[in-house]
Coordinates of C-alpha atoms in Angstrom, one line a residue:
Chain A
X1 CA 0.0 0.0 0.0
X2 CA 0.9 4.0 -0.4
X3 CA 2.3 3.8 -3.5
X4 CA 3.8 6.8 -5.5
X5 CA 3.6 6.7 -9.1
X6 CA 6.2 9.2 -10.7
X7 CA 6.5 10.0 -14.5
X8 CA 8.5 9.9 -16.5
X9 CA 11.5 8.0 -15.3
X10 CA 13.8 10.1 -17.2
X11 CA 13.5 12.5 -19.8
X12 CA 15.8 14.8 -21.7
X13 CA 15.3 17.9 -23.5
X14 CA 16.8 20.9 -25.4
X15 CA 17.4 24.0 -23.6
X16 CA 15.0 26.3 -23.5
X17 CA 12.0 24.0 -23.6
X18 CA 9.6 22.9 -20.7
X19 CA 9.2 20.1 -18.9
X20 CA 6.4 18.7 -16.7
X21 CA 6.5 15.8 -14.4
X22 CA 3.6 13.8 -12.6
X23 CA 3.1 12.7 -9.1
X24 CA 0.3 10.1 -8.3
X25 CA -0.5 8.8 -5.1
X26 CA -2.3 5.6 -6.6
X27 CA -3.9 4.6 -3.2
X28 CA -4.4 7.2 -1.4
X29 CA -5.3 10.6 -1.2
X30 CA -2.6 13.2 -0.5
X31 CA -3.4 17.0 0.5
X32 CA -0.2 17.6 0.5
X33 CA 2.5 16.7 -1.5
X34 CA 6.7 17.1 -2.0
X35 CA 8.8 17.7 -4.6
X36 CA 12.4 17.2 -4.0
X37 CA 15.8 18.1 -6.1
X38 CA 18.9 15.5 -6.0
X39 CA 22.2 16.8 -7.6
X40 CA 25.0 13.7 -8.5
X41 CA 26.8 12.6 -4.8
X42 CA 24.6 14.9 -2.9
X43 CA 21.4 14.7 -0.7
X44 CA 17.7 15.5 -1.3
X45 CA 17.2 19.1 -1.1
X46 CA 13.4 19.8 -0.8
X47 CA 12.3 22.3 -3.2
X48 CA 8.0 22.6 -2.9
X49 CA 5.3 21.5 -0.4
X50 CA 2.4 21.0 -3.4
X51 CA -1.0 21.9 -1.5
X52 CA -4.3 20.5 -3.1
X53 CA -6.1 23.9 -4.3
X54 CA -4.0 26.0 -3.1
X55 CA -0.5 28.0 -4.3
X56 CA 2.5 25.5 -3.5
X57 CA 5.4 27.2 -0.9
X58 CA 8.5 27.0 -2.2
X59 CA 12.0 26.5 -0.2
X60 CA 14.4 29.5 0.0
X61 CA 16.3 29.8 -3.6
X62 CA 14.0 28.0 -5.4
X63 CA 12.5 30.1 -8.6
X64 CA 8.6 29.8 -8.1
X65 CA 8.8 31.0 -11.9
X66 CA 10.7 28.6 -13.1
X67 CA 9.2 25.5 -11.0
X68 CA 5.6 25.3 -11.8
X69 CA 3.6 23.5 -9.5
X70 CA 0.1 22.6 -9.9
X71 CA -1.6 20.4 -7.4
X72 CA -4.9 20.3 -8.4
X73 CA -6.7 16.9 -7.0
X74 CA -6.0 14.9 -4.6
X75 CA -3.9 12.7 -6.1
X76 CA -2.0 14.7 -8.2
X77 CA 0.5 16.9 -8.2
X78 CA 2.8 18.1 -11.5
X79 CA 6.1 20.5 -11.2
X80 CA 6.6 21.7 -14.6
X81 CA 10.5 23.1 -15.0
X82 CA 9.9 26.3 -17.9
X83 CA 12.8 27.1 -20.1
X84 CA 14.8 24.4 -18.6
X85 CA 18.6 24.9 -18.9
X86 CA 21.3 22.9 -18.4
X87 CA 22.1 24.1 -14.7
X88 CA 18.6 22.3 -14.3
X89 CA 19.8 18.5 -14.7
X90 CA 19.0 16.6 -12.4
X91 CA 17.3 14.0 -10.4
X92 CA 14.0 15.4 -9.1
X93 CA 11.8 13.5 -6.6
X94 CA 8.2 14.0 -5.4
X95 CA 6.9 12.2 -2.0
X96 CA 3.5 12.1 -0.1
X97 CA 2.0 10.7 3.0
X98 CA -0.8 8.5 3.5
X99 CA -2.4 9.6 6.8
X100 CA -4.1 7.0 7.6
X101 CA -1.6 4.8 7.4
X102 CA 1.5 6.8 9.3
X103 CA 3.2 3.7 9.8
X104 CA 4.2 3.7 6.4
X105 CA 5.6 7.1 6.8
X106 CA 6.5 9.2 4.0
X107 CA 6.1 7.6 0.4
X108 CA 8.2 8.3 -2.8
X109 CA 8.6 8.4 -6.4
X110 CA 10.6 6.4 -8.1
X111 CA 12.5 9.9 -9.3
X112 CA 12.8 11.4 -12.7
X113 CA 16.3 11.8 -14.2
X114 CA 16.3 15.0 -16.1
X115 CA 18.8 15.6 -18.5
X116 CA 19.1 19.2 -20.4
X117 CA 21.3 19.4 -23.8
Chain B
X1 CA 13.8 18.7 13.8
X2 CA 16.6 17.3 15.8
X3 CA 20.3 17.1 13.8
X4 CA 21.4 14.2 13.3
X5 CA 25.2 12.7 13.0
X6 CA 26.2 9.6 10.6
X7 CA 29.1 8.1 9.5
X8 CA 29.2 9.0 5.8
X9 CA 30.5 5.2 5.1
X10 CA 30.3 2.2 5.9
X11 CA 31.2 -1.9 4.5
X12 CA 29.5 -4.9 5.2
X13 CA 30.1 -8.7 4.2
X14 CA 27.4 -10.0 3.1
X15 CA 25.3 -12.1 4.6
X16 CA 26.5 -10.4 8.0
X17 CA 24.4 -8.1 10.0
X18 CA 24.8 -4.2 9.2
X19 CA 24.4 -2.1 11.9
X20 CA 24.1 1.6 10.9
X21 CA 25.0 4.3 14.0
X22 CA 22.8 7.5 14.3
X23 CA 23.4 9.8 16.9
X24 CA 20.6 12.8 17.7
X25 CA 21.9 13.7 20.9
X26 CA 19.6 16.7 20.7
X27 CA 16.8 15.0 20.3
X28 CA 13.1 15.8 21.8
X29 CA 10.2 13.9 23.8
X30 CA 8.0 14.0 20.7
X31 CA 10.4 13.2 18.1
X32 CA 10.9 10.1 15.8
X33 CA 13.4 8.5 14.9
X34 CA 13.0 8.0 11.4
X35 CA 15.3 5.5 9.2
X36 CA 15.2 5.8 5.2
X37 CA 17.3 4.4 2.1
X38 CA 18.0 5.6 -1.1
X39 CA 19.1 2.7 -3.6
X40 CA 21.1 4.5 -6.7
X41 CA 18.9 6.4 -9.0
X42 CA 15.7 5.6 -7.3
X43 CA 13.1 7.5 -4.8
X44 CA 14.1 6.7 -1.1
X45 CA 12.4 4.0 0.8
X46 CA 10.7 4.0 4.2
X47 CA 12.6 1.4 6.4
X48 CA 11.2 1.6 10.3
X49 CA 10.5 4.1 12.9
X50 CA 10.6 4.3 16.6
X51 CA 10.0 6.5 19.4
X52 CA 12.0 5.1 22.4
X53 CA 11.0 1.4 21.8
X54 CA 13.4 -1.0 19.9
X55 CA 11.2 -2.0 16.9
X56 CA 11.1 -4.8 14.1
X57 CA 9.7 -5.0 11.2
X58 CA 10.4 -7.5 7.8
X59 CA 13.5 -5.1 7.1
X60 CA 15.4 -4.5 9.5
X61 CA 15.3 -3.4 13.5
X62 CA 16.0 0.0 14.8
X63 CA 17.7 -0.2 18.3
X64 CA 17.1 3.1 20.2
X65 CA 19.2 4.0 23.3
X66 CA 17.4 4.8 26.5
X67 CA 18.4 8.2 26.7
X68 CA 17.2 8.3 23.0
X69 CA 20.2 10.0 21.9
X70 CA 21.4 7.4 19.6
X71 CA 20.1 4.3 17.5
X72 CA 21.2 1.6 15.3
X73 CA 19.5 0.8 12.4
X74 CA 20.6 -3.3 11.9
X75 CA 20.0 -5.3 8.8
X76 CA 20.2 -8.9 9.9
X77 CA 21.4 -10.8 6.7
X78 CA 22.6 -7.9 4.7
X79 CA 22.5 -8.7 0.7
X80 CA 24.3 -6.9 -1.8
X81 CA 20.7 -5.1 -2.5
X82 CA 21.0 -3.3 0.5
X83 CA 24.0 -1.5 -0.9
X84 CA 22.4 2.2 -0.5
X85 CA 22.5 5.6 0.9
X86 CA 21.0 5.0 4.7
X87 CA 19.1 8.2 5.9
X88 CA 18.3 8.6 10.0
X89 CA 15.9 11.4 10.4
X90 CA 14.5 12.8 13.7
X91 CA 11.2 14.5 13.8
X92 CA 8.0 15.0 15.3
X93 CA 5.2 12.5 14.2
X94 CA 2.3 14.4 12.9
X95 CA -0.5 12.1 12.8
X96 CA -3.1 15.0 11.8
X97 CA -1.2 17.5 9.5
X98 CA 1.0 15.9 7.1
X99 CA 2.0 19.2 5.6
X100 CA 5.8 19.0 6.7
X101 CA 8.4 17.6 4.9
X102 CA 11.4 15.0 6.0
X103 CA 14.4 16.9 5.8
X104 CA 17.4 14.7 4.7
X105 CA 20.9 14.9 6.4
X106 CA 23.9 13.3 4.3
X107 CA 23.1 9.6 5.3
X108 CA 25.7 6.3 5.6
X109 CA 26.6 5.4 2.5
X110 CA 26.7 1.5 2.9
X111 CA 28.4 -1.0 0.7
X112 CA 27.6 -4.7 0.8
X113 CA 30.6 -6.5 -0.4
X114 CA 30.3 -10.7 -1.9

């Protein structure tokens, strides 16, 4: 149970262009949801709490311009990265919690590995 | 949330028992001790949590001192799948409001070896 359901797995694309990912909680229903950033060697570095119907808050640093997030049902949540450069590579992560099921803790994507050329 | 201190690395034979150190010496009443791993290019997986009782579960047991400023996360038969980044996190359990994030330290970097 609490599965996450990230897509795509990877992706690459030319500079300049957009690029949305999706978040699913497939069996359950998340209010809330996270969207993390992983550079090569490092730690996750969360960048967005997605709110259902409401504007996501973003971490200190993080462009709100540039990092679309859209959460509007309750199971899910997109974070579209506009005019995506290079700098932008990287591995990004979204997680959610089932809350009727806290023993599970928090649940995870799978990750999307983006790649900017 | 309470910081949290790992070693960044760690081997293990395999079919020997890990055991991973954590210390949050700073720790709270209310907090969690919360142990995650991150296999290479994937999402990071919920492994067990405790509050000051040692717990089990089908992957591992988490071993939490009685002063709670420490615990040991302990693989029993470690395989070479459990090769991953091993994340202890402290933090208060919100049963209600899940609208907080887990913050992630550097984590144990653990290698099975054959």
């Amino acid at each position: 149970g609490a599965v996450v359901s990230q897509h795509p797995s990877r992706v690459i694309c030319k500079s300049g262009t957009s690029v949305k990912i999706e978040c699913r909680s497939l069996d359950f229903q998340a209010t809330t949801m996270f969207w993390y950033r992983q550079f090569p060697k490092q730690s996750l570095m969360l960048m967005a709490t997605s709110n259902e119907g409401s504007k996501a808050t973003y971490e200190q640093g993080v462009e709100k311009d540039k990092f679309l997030i859209n959460h509007a049902s309750l199971t899910l949540s997109t974070l579209t990265v506009t005019s995506a450069h290079p700098e932008d590579s990287s591995f990004y992560i979204c997680s959610a919690r089932d809350q009727g099921r806290s023993s599970y803790g928090y649940t995870f994507g799978s990750g999307t590995r983006l790649t900017v050329v | 949330d309470a910081k949290t201190t790992q070693p960044p690395s760690m081997d293990c034979a395999e079919g020997r028992a890990a055991n991973l150190p954590c210390n949050h010496s700073t720790i709270s009443g209310n907090e969690y001790v919360y142990w995650y791993r991150q296999i290479h290019s994937q999402g990071p997986q919920y492994i067990i949590h405790g509050l000051k009782n040692n717990e089990t579960n089908e992957m591992a047991s988490l071993i939490i001192t009685e002063d709670r400023k420490s615990s040991t996360l302990i693989l029993p038969h470690a395989t070479l799948r459990d090769t991953a980044v091993y994340y202890c996190i402290v933090r208060v359990e919100y049963i209600i409001n899940s609208g907080y994030a887990l913050n992630f330290g550097k984590g144990t970097s653990l290698l099975v070896t054959p």
